[in-house]
Each structure stands twice: as C-alpha cells, then as structure tokens.
XYZ file of N, CA, C and O in Angstrom:
876
model
N 0.998 -1.538 -0.482
C -0.036 -0.353 0.026
C 0.697 1.357 0.211
O 2.210 1.355 0.437
N 0.472 2.385 -0.450
C 1.156 3.553 -0.944
C 0.185 4.348 -0.068
O -1.413 4.407 -0.600
N 1.077 6.141 0.362
C 0.170 6.945 0.679
C 1.244 8.153 0.169
O 2.039 8.232 0.324
N 0.377 9.589 0.158
C 1.154 10.333 -0.477
C 1.983 11.387 0.318
O 2.658 12.023 1.241
N 0.224 11.737 1.810
C 0.483 11.976 2.709
C 1.265 11.547 3.851
O 0.405 10.679 4.457
N 1.891 12.425 4.328
C 3.205 11.682 5.213
C 2.985 11.877 6.995
O 3.254 11.286 7.693
N 1.884 13.225 6.795
C 1.181 13.182 7.892
C 0.256 12.772 8.691
O 0.401 12.014 9.562
N -0.392 11.924 7.155
C -1.802 11.501 7.909
C -1.194 10.129 8.563
O -1.457 9.408 9.199
N -0.056 9.282 7.739
C 0.726 7.710 7.568
C 1.681 7.653 9.480
O 0.961 7.316 10.460
N 1.800 9.701 9.272
C 2.089 9.752 11.098
C 1.117 9.779 12.007
O 1.210 8.793 12.952
N 0.077 10.247 12.069
C -0.981 10.340 12.824
C -1.519 8.480 12.652
O -2.276 8.662 13.714
N -1.364 8.541 11.608
C -2.390 6.432 11.441
C -0.948 5.724 12.261
O -2.175 4.552 12.196
N -0.133 5.974 12.489
C 0.610 4.832 13.201
C 0.156 4.634 14.255
O -0.728 4.765 15.220
N 0.118 3.184 14.561
C -0.451 2.659 15.390
C 0.083 1.943 16.723
O 1.621 1.821 16.118
N 0.154 1.423 17.465
C 1.287 0.448 18.635
C 2.218 -0.571 18.113
O 1.787 -1.191 17.373
N 3.311 0.559 18.540
C 5.308 -0.519 17.955
C 4.291 -2.336 18.436
O 3.633 -2.457 19.775
N 4.603 -3.450 17.610
C 4.148 -4.757 17.619
C 3.219 -5.580 17.602
O 2.732 -6.630 17.086
N 2.081 -4.302 16.899
C 0.666 -5.031 16.413
C 0.773 -4.992 15.392
O 0.025 -6.152 14.509
N 1.919 -4.905 14.349
C 2.063 -4.670 12.806
C 2.290 -6.471 13.094
O 2.063 -7.295 11.457
N 2.441 -7.070 13.730
C 3.054 -8.820 13.737
C 1.887 -9.485 13.801
O 1.486 -10.964 13.302
N 0.385 -9.038 14.001
C -0.818 -10.023 14.954
C -1.838 -9.287 13.891
O -2.781 -8.827 13.011
N -1.518 -10.900 12.550
C -2.320 -10.159 11.469
C -3.244 -11.094 11.581
O -3.714 -12.182 11.341
N -4.841 -10.357 11.613
C -6.150 -11.830 10.875
C -6.274 -11.864 9.572
O -7.075 -12.709 8.870
N -6.122 -11.010 8.946
C -6.264 -10.989 7.326
C -4.810 -11.165 6.541
O -4.549 -9.870 7.055
N -4.540 -11.589 5.754
C -3.417 -10.769 4.745
C -3.584 -11.030 3.316
O -4.102 -11.860 2.760
N -2.843 -10.153 2.493
C -3.151 -9.878 1.066
C -2.024 -9.124 0.342
O -1.832 -8.450 0.864
N -2.148 -9.271 -0.896
C -1.284 -7.568 -1.798
C -1.852 -6.551 -1.231
O -1.468 -5.760 -1.626
N -3.215 -6.233 -1.669
C -3.620 -5.265 -2.186
C -5.183 -5.171 -0.623
O -5.760 -6.055 -1.435
N -4.809 -3.708 -0.413
C -6.530 -3.802 0.663
C -6.764 -2.710 -0.179
O -6.670 -1.837 -0.221
N -8.232 -3.154 -0.564
C -9.046 -1.888 -0.543
C -10.129 -1.716 0.012
O -10.689 -2.404 0.435
N -10.457 0.165 0.580
C -11.294 0.617 1.316
C -12.085 0.547 0.625
O -12.097 2.234 0.060
N -13.167 0.243 0.695
C -14.813 0.600 0.057
C -15.134 0.304 -1.243
O -14.323 -0.304 -1.955
N -16.147 -0.312 -1.258
C -16.874 -1.314 -2.443
C -17.488 -0.566 -3.176
O -19.411 -0.756 -3.478
N -17.539 0.652 -3.786
C -18.235 1.207 -4.775
C -17.441 1.295 -6.176
O -16.654 0.503 -6.524
N -17.767 2.218 -7.079
C -16.917 2.026 -8.312
C -15.228 2.442 -7.986
O -14.759 1.528 -9.016
N -15.121 3.022 -7.385
C -13.480 3.659 -8.071
C -12.887 2.361 -6.588
O -12.203 1.950 -7.409
N -13.595 1.558 -5.175
C -13.188 0.641 -5.034
C -13.020 -0.448 -6.080
O -12.312 -1.297 -6.415
N -14.088 -0.675 -6.632
C -14.528 -2.281 -7.425
C -13.441 -1.858 -8.634
O -13.117 -2.812 -9.248
N -13.786 -0.787 -9.158
C -12.680 -0.480 -10.371
C -10.955 -1.073 -10.221
O -10.212 -2.041 -10.967
N -10.592 -0.105 -9.320
C -9.407 -1.053 -8.304
C -8.886 -2.784 -8.144
O -7.856 -2.865 -8.580
N -9.851 -2.870 -7.671
C -10.198 -4.067 -7.014
C -9.734 -4.841 -8.202
O -8.982 -5.916 -8.565
N -10.574 -4.409 -9.122
C -10.535 -5.579 -10.467
C -9.197 -5.549 -11.289
O -8.273 -6.394 -12.029
N -8.579 -4.151 -11.286
C -7.374 -3.539 -12.736
C -6.196 -4.560 -10.993
O -5.498 -5.200 -11.926
N -6.503 -4.381 -9.746
C -5.192 -5.326 -9.234
C -5.067 -6.887 -9.643
O -4.006 -7.401 -9.357
N -6.455 -6.806 -9.483
C -6.659 -8.482 -9.205
C -6.127 -9.504 -11.119
O -5.275 -9.960 -11.147
N -6.923 -8.401 -12.458
C -5.790 -8.492 -13.582
C -4.375 -8.361 -13.578
O -3.970 -9.139 -14.493
N -3.766 -8.061 -12.470
C -2.202 -7.487 -12.681
C -1.833 -8.756 -11.781
O -0.529 -8.403 -12.095
N -2.537 -10.055 -11.017
C -1.775 -10.696 -10.675
C -1.696 -10.626 -8.846
O -1.176 -11.222 -8.673
N -2.639 -9.685 -8.702
C -2.589 -9.637 -7.011
C -3.479 -10.207 -6.111
O -4.717 -10.361 -7.003
N -3.059 -10.775 -5.376
C -4.282 -11.078 -4.123
C -4.634 -9.645 -3.847
O -4.453 -8.811 -3.634
N -6.265 -9.591 -3.564
C -7.591 -8.517 -2.742
C -8.332 -8.709 -2.318
O -8.524 -9.936 -2.303
N -8.547 -7.847 -1.496
C -9.495 -8.378 -0.129
C -9.809 -6.128 0.264
O -9.328 -5.602 -0.417
N -11.092 -6.563 -0.065
C -12.316 -5.245 -0.083
C -12.837 -6.080 1.032
O -13.542 -6.294 2.292
N -12.476 -3.910 1.682
C -12.975 -4.003 2.874
C -14.766 -3.035 2.896
O -14.404 -2.052 2.402
N -15.565 -3.608 3.244
C -16.894 -2.482 2.937
C -17.477 -2.245 4.275
O -17.794 -3.353 4.356
N -18.050 -0.971 4.337
C -18.616 -0.479 5.910
C -19.939 -0.927 5.683
O -20.550 -1.271 7.014
N -20.801 -0.976 4.628
C -21.977 -1.512 4.830
C -22.560 -3.359 4.768
O -21.754 -3.606 4.377
N -23.776 -3.428 5.238
C -23.585 -4.426 4.986
C -24.443 -5.194 3.398
O -24.857 -4.373 2.831
N -24.455 -6.888 3.151
C -23.914 -7.217 2.030
C -25.379 -6.668 1.550
O -26.293 -6.430 0.132
N -26.708 -7.158 2.742
C -27.686 -6.264 1.663
C -28.445 -5.621 1.864
O -30.020 -4.909 1.661
N -28.118 -4.590 2.410
C -28.378 -2.805 2.322
C -27.105 -2.440 1.272
O -27.403 -0.603 1.390
N -26.203 -3.213 0.721
C -25.155 -2.504 0.229
C -25.526 -1.350 -1.513
O -26.243 -1.477 -2.355
N -25.720 -0.336 -1.167
C -25.923 1.175 -1.629
C -24.744 2.212 -2.374
O -25.250 3.205 -1.425
N -23.708 1.618 -2.802
C -22.791 2.959 -2.903
C -23.080 3.965 -4.155
O -23.892 4.057 -4.380
N -22.539 4.777 -3.721
C -22.345 6.070 -4.954
C -22.677 6.188 -6.472
O -23.756 6.341 -6.799
N -22.101 5.502 -6.922
C -21.959 4.877 -8.028
C -23.150 4.084 -8.409
O -23.987 4.460 -9.319
N -23.695 3.800 -7.555
C -25.236 2.855 -8.288
C -26.587 3.653 -8.404
O -27.167 3.984 -8.524
N -25.951 4.480 -7.045
C -27.312 6.150 -7.002
C -27.085 7.325 -8.215
O -27.758 8.101 -8.498
N -25.842 6.517 -8.959
C -25.832 8.340 -9.594
C -26.237 7.955 -11.116
O -27.257 7.286 -11.248
N -25.889 8.884 -11.864
C -26.431 9.008 -13.378
C -26.328 8.114 -14.267
O -26.513 7.615 -15.761
N -25.315 7.199 -13.914
C -24.379 6.665 -15.265
C -23.632 7.020 -15.924
O -23.309 6.294 -17.294
N -23.025 8.027 -16.346
C -22.521 9.571 -16.774
C -21.017 9.379 -16.651
O -20.794 9.656 -15.579
N -20.373 8.764 -17.294
C -18.933 8.689 -17.452
C -18.020 10.047 -18.364
O -18.402 10.502 -19.166
N -17.043 10.224 -17.578
C -15.925 11.097 -18.477
C -15.249 9.907 -19.443
O -15.149 9.460 -19.373
N -15.045 10.879 -20.677
C -14.830 9.788 -21.740
C -13.911 10.831 -22.625
O -13.575 11.954 -22.732
N -11.985 10.270 -22.847
C -12.171 11.820 -24.332
C -11.271 10.693 -25.301
O -11.381 9.392 -25.129
N -10.795 11.370 -26.730
C -10.493 10.456 -27.971
C -9.515 10.779 -27.986
O -8.185 10.553 -29.067
N -8.178 11.336 -26.927
C -6.876 11.786 -26.931
C -6.184 12.313 -25.875
O -5.890 12.660 -25.269
N -4.872 11.239 -25.940
C -4.763 11.743 -24.391
C -4.430 12.648 -24.379
O -4.271 13.626 -23.286
N -3.108 13.530 -25.289
C -2.831 14.809 -25.063
C -3.726 15.740 -24.437
O -3.749 16.947 -23.512
N -4.727 15.920 -25.524
C -5.570 17.138 -25.414
C -6.630 16.553 -23.823
O -6.753 17.843 -23.264
N -6.410 15.514 -23.890
C -7.438 14.835 -22.449
C -6.423 15.545 -21.223
O -7.009 16.191 -20.205
N -5.308 15.865 -21.213
C -4.250 16.315 -20.368
C -4.848 17.446 -20.100
O -4.232 18.281 -18.669
N -4.771 18.137 -21.527
C -4.894 19.743 -21.322
C -6.002 20.724 -20.480
O -6.073 21.103 -19.458
N -7.147 19.620 -20.960
C -8.363 19.585 -20.467
C -8.611 19.385 -18.733
O -9.080 19.983 -18.318
N -7.936 18.667 -18.467
C -8.011 18.066 -17.136
C -7.126 19.194 -15.833
O -7.066 19.303 -14.955
N -5.874 19.900 -16.786
C -5.011 20.719 -16.462
C -5.990 21.922 -16.050
O -5.486 22.351 -14.775
N -6.499 22.057 -17.044
C -7.367 23.539 -16.864
C -8.384 23.402 -15.944
O -8.579 24.096 -14.944
N -9.171 21.946 -15.892
C -10.384 21.786 -14.925
C -9.647 21.273 -13.190
O -10.247 22.378 -12.287
N -8.872 21.044 -13.398
C -7.951 21.160 -12.054
C -6.957 21.632 -11.238
O -7.351 22.389 -10.259
N -6.557 22.325 -11.812
C -4.940 22.813 -11.484
C -5.229 24.314 -12.271
O -4.689 25.824 -11.699
N -6.300 25.084 -12.871
C -6.299 26.203 -13.238
C -5.169 26.506 -14.329
O -5.197 28.242 -14.494
N -4.812 25.560 -15.032
C -3.812 25.925 -16.092
C -4.197 25.903 -17.539
O -4.750 25.204 -17.837
N -3.631 27.201 -18.398
C -4.022 27.381 -19.575
C -5.780 27.625 -19.099
O -6.262 27.645 -20.350
N -6.257 28.524 -18.242
C -8.057 29.171 -18.705
C -7.850 30.159 -19.376
O -6.770 30.586 -19.958
N -8.623 30.210 -20.492
C -8.966 31.854 -21.250
C -9.016 32.360 -20.529
O -9.397 32.667 -19.230
N -8.574 33.525 -21.787
C -8.111 34.934 -20.443
C -9.726 35.551 -19.628
O -10.769 35.176 -20.821
N -9.259 35.829 -18.810
C -10.806 36.442 -18.469
C -12.000 35.654 -17.977
O -12.724 35.534 -17.233
N -11.091 34.100 -17.856
C -12.013 33.126 -16.856
C -12.110 32.753 -16.108
O -10.984 32.080 -15.987
N -12.628 32.621 -15.411
C -12.343 31.637 -14.120
C -11.793 33.250 -12.935
O -11.787 34.224 -12.834
N -11.552 31.765 -11.603
C -10.349 32.995 -10.509
C -9.643 33.441 -11.087
O -8.584 32.980 -11.830
N -8.986 34.468 -11.068
C -7.507 34.796 -11.387
C -6.973 33.397 -10.479
O -6.818 33.091 -9.826
N -5.931 33.900 -11.489
C -4.582 32.412 -11.332
C -3.700 32.655 -10.162
O -4.035 31.399 -9.798
N -3.782 33.900 -9.216
C -2.883 33.341 -7.511
C -3.855 32.814 -6.962
O -3.361 32.438 -6.224
N -5.216 32.376 -7.344
C -5.469 31.690 -6.473
C -5.847 30.646 -6.058
O -5.975 29.434 -5.046
N -5.339 29.840 -7.717
C -4.911 28.197 -7.238
C -3.560 28.433 -6.977
O -3.012 28.279 -6.785
N -3.965 26.965 -5.613
C -2.373 26.284 -5.377
C -1.505 26.317 -6.036
O -1.748 25.732 -7.229
N -0.571 26.015 -5.530
C 0.506 25.787 -6.795
C 1.231 24.753 -6.036
O 1.960 24.397 -5.170
N 1.435 23.607 -7.043
C 1.621 22.411 -7.182
C 3.089 22.264 -7.689
O 3.659 23.053 -9.050
N 3.976 21.714 -7.614
C 5.248 21.303 -8.311
C 4.442 21.108 -9.917
O 3.942 20.215 -9.947
N 5.221 20.984 -11.215
C 4.781 21.052 -12.150
C 4.884 19.395 -12.402
O 4.050 18.847 -13.231
N 5.673 18.519 -12.067
C 6.390 16.913 -12.083
C 5.010 16.243 -11.409
O 4.442 15.729 -12.476
N 4.535 16.516 -10.774
C 3.123 16.319 -9.627
C 1.679 16.719 -11.039
O 1.483 15.940 -10.903
N 1.949 18.119 -11.162
C 0.611 18.449 -11.744
C 0.788 17.141 -13.284
O -0.319 17.233 -13.224
N 2.078 17.251 -13.935
C 1.839 17.032 -15.687
C 1.768 15.032 -14.596
O 1.182 14.730 -16.071
N 2.094 14.469 -13.614
C 2.461 12.632 -13.949
C 0.599 13.350 -13.544
O 0.310 12.208 -13.771
N -0.194 13.381 -12.311
C -1.128 13.126 -12.694
C -2.233 13.667 -13.721
O -3.487 12.484 -13.569
N -1.983 14.707 -14.190
C -3.079 15.228 -15.538
C -2.563 13.573 -16.647
O -4.026 13.614 -17.452
N -1.290 12.939 -17.012
C -0.917 12.131 -17.444
C -1.428 10.757 -16.795
O -2.635 10.268 -17.765
N -2.422 10.734 -16.335
C -2.790 9.090 -14.957
C -3.679 9.623 -15.791
O -4.552 8.298 -16.211
N -4.648 10.590 -15.380
C -5.765 11.155 -15.990
C -6.285 10.364 -16.928
O -6.975 9.733 -17.542
N -5.489 10.866 -18.449
C -5.496 10.998 -19.290
C -5.861 9.881 -20.094
O -6.755 8.825 -20.496
N -4.571 8.846 -19.057
C -3.928 7.496 -19.509
C -5.917 6.939 -19.608
O -5.682 5.675 -20.682
N -6.093 7.129 -18.844
C -7.470 6.263 -18.201
C -7.967 6.404 -18.823
O -8.977 5.846 -19.317
N -8.798 7.874 -19.155
C -9.768 8.482 -19.405
C -10.418 7.810 -21.311
O -11.385 7.855 -21.640
N -9.313 7.887 -21.804
C -9.955 7.295 -22.789
C -10.054 6.143 -23.128
O -10.212 5.876 -24.452
N -9.508 5.186 -21.812
C -9.728 3.805 -22.519
C -11.059 3.342 -21.214
O -11.316 2.108 -21.154
N -12.173 4.559 -21.018
C -13.258 4.222 -19.697
C -13.812 3.095 -20.534
O -14.301 2.121 -19.835
N -14.736 3.484 -22.036
C -15.549 2.599 -22.638
C -14.832 1.057 -22.570
O -15.390 0.545 -22.561
N -13.595 1.028 -23.129
C -12.952 -0.453 -23.709
C -13.147 -1.467 -22.299
O -13.262 -2.179 -22.247
N -12.738 -0.361 -21.659
C -12.668 -0.877 -20.180
C -14.052 -1.367 -19.662
O -14.181 -2.608 -19.523
N -15.287 -1.056 -19.107
C -16.655 -1.168 -18.924
C -16.727 -2.092 -20.149
O -17.772 -3.316 -19.614
N -16.233 -2.141 -21.304
C -16.951 -3.189 -22.094
C -16.587 -5.102 -21.927
O -17.045 -6.277 -22.138
N -14.851 -4.298 -22.033
C -14.535 -5.869 -21.274
C -14.553 -6.753 -20.416
O -14.408 -7.284 -20.043
N -15.704 -5.922 -19.724
C -16.535 -6.485 -18.184
C -17.337 -7.203 -18.490
O -17.612 -7.995 -17.498
N -18.627 -6.873 -19.425
C -19.738 -7.610 -19.828
C -20.600 -6.617 -20.230
O -19.850 -5.752 -21.648
N -21.377 -7.254 -20.387
C -22.281 -6.616 -21.490
C -23.292 -5.280 -20.687
O -23.844 -5.179 -19.503
N -22.635 -3.940 -21.529
C -23.343 -3.140 -20.522
C -23.587 -1.756 -22.325
O -22.780 -2.055 -22.967
N -24.430 -1.292 -22.248
C -24.048 -0.045 -23.550
C -24.790 0.698 -22.567
O -25.325 1.248 -21.621
N -24.051 1.906 -23.839
C -24.195 3.065 -23.166
C -23.780 4.135 -24.573
O -23.478 3.405 -25.558
N -24.090 5.699 -24.487
C -23.907 6.169 -25.203
C -22.779 7.017 -25.368
O -22.927 8.355 -24.056
N -22.143 6.908 -26.496
C -21.079 8.312 -26.549
C -21.575 9.423 -26.979
O -21.814 9.033 -28.250
N -20.879 10.449 -26.790
C -21.223 11.978 -26.932
C -19.366 12.310 -26.676
O -19.084 13.188 -25.382
N -18.421 12.700 -28.115
C -17.580 13.559 -28.490
C -17.810 14.553 -29.227
O -17.639 14.283 -30.420
N -17.723 15.909 -29.115
C -17.300 16.661 -27.860
C -18.620 16.992 -26.903
O -19.389 16.921 -27.512
N -18.955 17.202 -25.920
C -19.661 16.773 -25.075
C -18.750 17.864 -23.548
O -19.325 16.987 -22.548
N -17.988 19.071 -23.748
C -16.557 19.185 -22.302
C -18.407 19.864 -21.795
O -18.894 20.745 -21.971
N -17.835 19.537 -20.034
C -18.420 20.714 -19.653
C -17.750 22.112 -19.782
O -18.993 23.506 -18.983
N -16.453 22.838 -20.650
C -16.564 23.387 -20.398
C -15.269 23.863 -21.412
O -14.402 23.490 -21.717
N -16.510 24.089 -22.722
C -16.432 24.465 -24.088
C -15.155 24.643 -24.720
O -14.075 24.957 -25.408
N -14.549 26.253 -23.423
C -13.862 27.532 -24.193
C -12.261 26.597 -23.756
O -11.349 27.495 -23.884
N -12.584 25.500 -22.546
C -11.110 25.104 -21.906
C -10.826 24.230 -23.126
O -10.676 23.371 -24.190
N -8.477 24.620 -23.029
C -7.681 23.792 -24.106
C -8.289 22.171 -24.011
O -7.990 21.951 -22.984
N -8.552 21.784 -25.311
C -8.526 20.566 -25.460
C -9.928 19.522 -25.314
O -9.910 18.171 -25.442
N -10.803 20.987 -25.048
C -12.399 20.141 -24.872
C -12.940 19.524 -25.998
O -13.800 19.000 -26.121
N -12.259 20.173 -26.975
C -12.822 19.493 -28.451
C -12.674 17.971 -28.553
O -13.452 17.195 -29.296
N -11.302 17.961 -27.584
C -11.286 15.677 -27.588
C -11.851 15.743 -25.992
O -12.024 13.750 -25.866
N -13.134 16.296 -25.737
C -13.542 15.526 -24.145
C -15.421 15.786 -24.599
O -15.384 15.934 -25.072
N -15.756 14.543 -23.764
C -17.079 14.405 -23.786
C -17.297 13.530 -22.262
O -16.551 13.298 -21.525
N -18.798 12.784 -22.876
C -19.211 12.074 -22.044
C -20.048 10.948 -22.611
O -20.221 10.632 -23.540
N -19.715 9.531 -21.780
C -20.590 8.856 -22.100
C -21.796 8.555 -21.055
O -21.604 7.919 -19.670
N -22.930 8.335 -20.954
C -24.235 7.405 -20.559
C -24.353 6.036 -20.544
O -24.844 5.488 -21.754
N -24.158 5.191 -19.247
C -24.649 4.110 -19.357
C -26.178 3.947 -19.707
O -27.037 4.243 -18.378
N -26.243 2.648 -20.524
C -28.524 2.434 -20.566
C -28.553 1.845 -18.993
O -28.103 0.815 -18.865
N -29.182 2.701 -17.950
C -29.691 1.892 -16.844
C -29.094 2.667 -16.160
O -29.298 1.888 -14.880
N -28.530 3.623 -16.304
C -27.924 4.957 -15.018
C -27.060 3.910 -14.272
O -26.644 2.825 -15.054
N -27.102 4.908 -12.646
C -26.219 4.103 -11.948
C -26.002 1.955 -11.599
O -24.888 1.617 -10.850
N -27.474 2.020 -11.481
C -27.690 0.148 -11.539
C -26.898 -0.126 -12.111
O -26.684 -1.703 -11.846
N -26.937 0.057 -13.537
C -26.818 -0.979 -14.499
C -25.538 -0.450 -14.721
O -24.300 -1.985 -14.911
N -24.341 0.622 -14.355
C -23.053 0.606 -14.518
C -21.839 -0.454 -12.838
O -22.058 -1.509 -13.081
N -23.032 0.078 -11.943
C -22.121 -0.730 -10.576
C -22.971 -2.004 -10.665
O -21.854 -2.927 -9.752
N -23.911 -2.829 -11.416
C -24.343 -4.112 -11.757
C -22.949 -4.950 -12.286
O -22.505 -5.937 -11.843
N -22.462 -3.986 -13.313
C -21.331 -4.735 -13.928
C -19.992 -4.722 -13.485
O -18.947 -5.679 -13.195
N -19.639 -3.491 -12.821
C -18.463 -3.584 -11.872
C -18.764 -5.028 -10.969
O -17.613 -5.460 -10.685
N -19.681 -5.250 -10.458
C -19.634 -6.107 -9.448
C -19.824 -7.391 -9.358
O -19.519 -7.810 -9.466
N -20.476 -7.539 -11.077
C -20.157 -8.883 -11.377
C -18.856 -8.939 -11.751
O -18.245 -10.580 -11.778
N -18.233 -8.114 -12.009
C -16.403 -8.777 -12.603
C -16.137 -8.442 -11.502
O -15.083 -9.292 -11.236
N -16.484 -8.315 -10.125
C -15.678 -7.639 -8.856
C -16.034 -9.630 -8.092
O -14.821 -10.830 -8.231
N -17.269 -10.335 -8.181
C -17.015 -11.445 -7.971
C -17.224 -12.529 -8.914
O -16.631 -13.497 -8.142
N -16.944 -12.431 -10.104
C -16.696 -13.518 -10.844
C -14.768 -14.051 -10.455
O -14.608 -14.843 -11.484
N -14.321 -12.818 -9.793
C -12.697 -12.415 -10.084
C -12.360 -13.832 -8.862
O -11.187 -13.719 -8.536
N -13.370 -13.421 -7.712
C -13.282 -14.265 -6.824
C -12.656 -13.251 -5.230
O -11.543 -14.239 -5.221
N -12.957 -12.400 -5.688
C -12.078 -10.808 -5.207
C -13.124 -10.665 -3.408
O -14.227 -11.307 -3.792
N -12.369 -11.534 -2.788
C -12.842 -11.754 -1.217
C -14.041 -10.066 -0.236
O -12.863 -8.970 -0.582
N -14.307 -10.492 -0.621
C -15.000 -8.930 0.418
C -15.583 -9.487 2.268
O -16.233 -10.271 1.865
N -14.500 -8.193 2.751
C -16.078 -8.389 4.133
C -16.558 -7.512 4.120
O -16.441 -6.314 4.589
N -17.790 -7.595 4.927
C -18.935 -6.662 4.580
C -18.757 -6.251 6.094
O -18.761 -6.620 7.479
N -19.896 -5.117 6.190
C -19.282 -4.368 7.965
C -18.324 -4.352 8.824
O -18.235 -4.313 9.950
N -17.030 -4.019 7.369
C -15.813 -3.854 7.983
C -15.707 -2.444 7.460
O -14.044 -2.371 6.583
N -15.891 -1.064 8.079
C -15.454 0.064 8.207
C -13.625 -0.269 8.601
O -13.221 -0.833 9.523
N -12.825 0.721 7.554
C -11.447 0.973 7.892
C -11.030 1.857 8.818
O -12.172 3.117 8.494
N -10.600 1.643 9.469
C -10.817 2.481 10.576
C -9.090 3.751 10.785
O -8.820 4.787 11.332
N -7.915 2.913 10.315
C -6.704 3.361 10.309
C -5.459 2.867 10.088
O -6.333 0.934 9.182
N -4.789 4.095 9.496
C -3.593 2.566 8.680
C -2.309 2.204 9.733
O -2.316 2.207 10.954
N -1.692 0.859 8.737
C -0.483 0.656 10.056
C 0.751 0.771 9.141
O 0.513 0.465 8.017
N 1.174 1.646 9.807
C 2.166 2.378 9.674
C 3.529 0.976 10.495
O 3.880 1.194 11.436
N 4.554 0.686 10.075
C 5.427 -0.338 10.738
C 6.895 0.819 10.848
O 6.705 1.960 10.186
N 8.229 0.825 10.462
C 9.303 1.918 11.927
C 9.921 2.305 10.754
O 10.792 3.249 11.125
N 9.633 2.020 9.195
C 10.378 2.551 8.197
C 9.477 3.330 7.509
O 9.681 4.059 6.563
N 8.498 3.676 7.805
C 6.940 4.352 7.892
C 6.387 4.101 6.475
O 5.864 4.891 5.995
N 6.964 3.355 6.138
C 5.932 2.827 5.018
C 4.363 1.592 5.567
O 4.350 0.801 6.494
N 3.265 1.977 4.831
C 1.948 1.420 5.181
C 2.128 -0.082 5.004
O 2.052 -0.229 3.377
N 1.919 -0.804 5.885
C 1.815 -2.761 5.236
C 0.236 -2.777 5.861
O 0.465 -4.193 5.642
N -0.733 -2.023 5.919
C -1.768 -3.211 6.406
C -2.657 -1.812 6.802
O -2.362 -0.335 7.084
N -3.918 -2.376 7.234
C -4.826 -1.219 7.754
C -5.352 -1.621 8.987
O -5.455 -3.413 8.648
N -6.343 -0.968 9.984
C -7.060 -1.444 11.037
C -8.698 -1.880 10.712
O -9.004 -0.301 10.198
N -9.448 -2.787 10.161
C -10.960 -2.456 10.567
C -11.313 -2.829 11.326
O -11.102 -3.356 12.994
N -13.201 -2.728 11.964
C -13.731 -2.646 12.400
C -14.724 -3.867 12.298
O -15.457 -3.541 11.307
N -14.782 -4.971 12.410
C -16.087 -6.007 12.391
C -16.970 -6.158 13.727
O -16.359 -7.086 14.295
N -18.030 -6.278 13.501
C -19.046 -6.370 14.755
C -18.286 -6.122 16.114
O -18.363 -7.342 16.781
N -17.840 -5.250 16.343
C -17.323 -4.670 17.264
C -15.587 -5.042 17.812
O -15.474 -4.658 18.971
N -15.257 -5.637 16.721
C -13.496 -6.191 16.625
C -12.928 -5.961 16.060
O -13.380 -5.550 14.656
N -11.981 -5.940 15.969
C -10.450 -5.307 15.366
C -10.679 -6.494 14.851
O -9.527 -7.567 14.787
N -9.972 -6.159 13.267
C -9.484 -6.569 12.569
C -7.884 -5.805 11.625
O -8.336 -5.034 10.979
N -7.022 -7.143 11.275
C -5.844 -6.243 11.106
C -5.430 -7.035 10.155
O -5.616 -8.262 10.267
N -5.676 -6.326 9.040
C -5.274 -6.807 7.145
C -3.999 -6.433 7.055
O -3.393 -5.075 6.756
N -2.824 -7.548 6.306
C -1.436 -6.987 6.131
C -1.793 -6.685 4.710
O -3.078 -7.184 3.994
N -1.309 -5.936 3.917
C -1.014 -5.331 2.887
C 0.349 -5.379 2.528
O 1.473 -5.607 2.820
N 0.447 -7.221 1.199
C 1.741 -7.018 0.942
C 2.100 -6.266 0.156
O 3.804 -6.016 -0.513
C-alpha cells in the first residue's frame, strides 16, 4: 500500500508490535466497495495480485454512490488533449483569458506532480468505455465533444458517455466483475486506520467488524 500524505501516515501509526498480529493477509487492500473501489480491485486482480475489499455497509443493504448516480462518465479520444483539459479543470492551468478566478487563487503544485496526475487521468479516461466493455454486457451512448467547459484547451476531444440503466446498471457490471474474479469482500467492516512500520511504510490497515478489531496485512 502507498500513501502520499506523510502527516496522515504519522497520525495513522498504531502501537509498536501490533503489526505482527494479522487476522487477514493479501497483496492489495481496497477500502470501500463502490465504483472506484471495484475498478481498483478488478485492475489489481487482473494484474496478478490477491485482493481484499473492506466495505462498511452490510451486503443486503449495499448502496454505493455509483449505484445512485446517473451513469454518466468522462471520456476522451486524445490523450494529450485530455491532459490539457484536465489541467485546466483541476489546476487552473491554461484557462482562457478572463475566465474563472485570478490565477493567484489556485494552489501551486510542483509542475512534475501536475504533469504526472494529468497524464494518469488522460491515459485512463481514453480507455473508460473499452474497460467497461471488457467486463461484460454494458450499453452506453458516447458523445464527443460534450465538455462541461467548452472554452478550455482540449475540450474538443473531451466528452461523456451515459450507461443505459444509469448507476444501477453501471455498478452491476462492476460488481459482477468483482464476484467473477473471486475477490473477497469483508462486509460491515469499516476501515479505521493505517498500519505503519518503523520505516514509515504503510503495510496494512485496521478495520472493525462486529465490534472486533481486524488487522489486515497488505503485502
């Protein structure tokens, strides 16, 4: 497991010695069985990792945000232009003159970090439809261009697709893909904190299940 915020790691550290007492062990732990968690688990599993999902809701009342959404997703048909559009949306870079807030109000991030985040987003968003189709029977209507901000750089290559059946159909495809891969889900098991070793590495998480603490090692 990895985490970017060192302050969070420091705050999350638990008592020395407890890291040796593991109730579960896996390669990748995913906290939350929603749309993002499902995609993460599927991708990790398909890459050869053992995966465990921790979900705070009970199985019979499981209602993640993705299930309640309208089924609309971002999509693009050009990686470079998608990265430009994302930089404008997320970081205020390259905004049209006179559009939005003054540049000085945007937080300044290292350029390398901005570029890496935008590139990761762009690499993924051009494959969203392809990824969903690879999981099963899903029908959607793709519309490019259909950007929220048509004046932003890269907008002509950006758009949306809407899954027929909305969020229920979208999450159904993801949930079936998780189940068909045999990915284990611990229901009613909210994640409480990270487990950090003496080198500052995140090596697991602490969850709670039925009033009992569960320590999960992430290799």
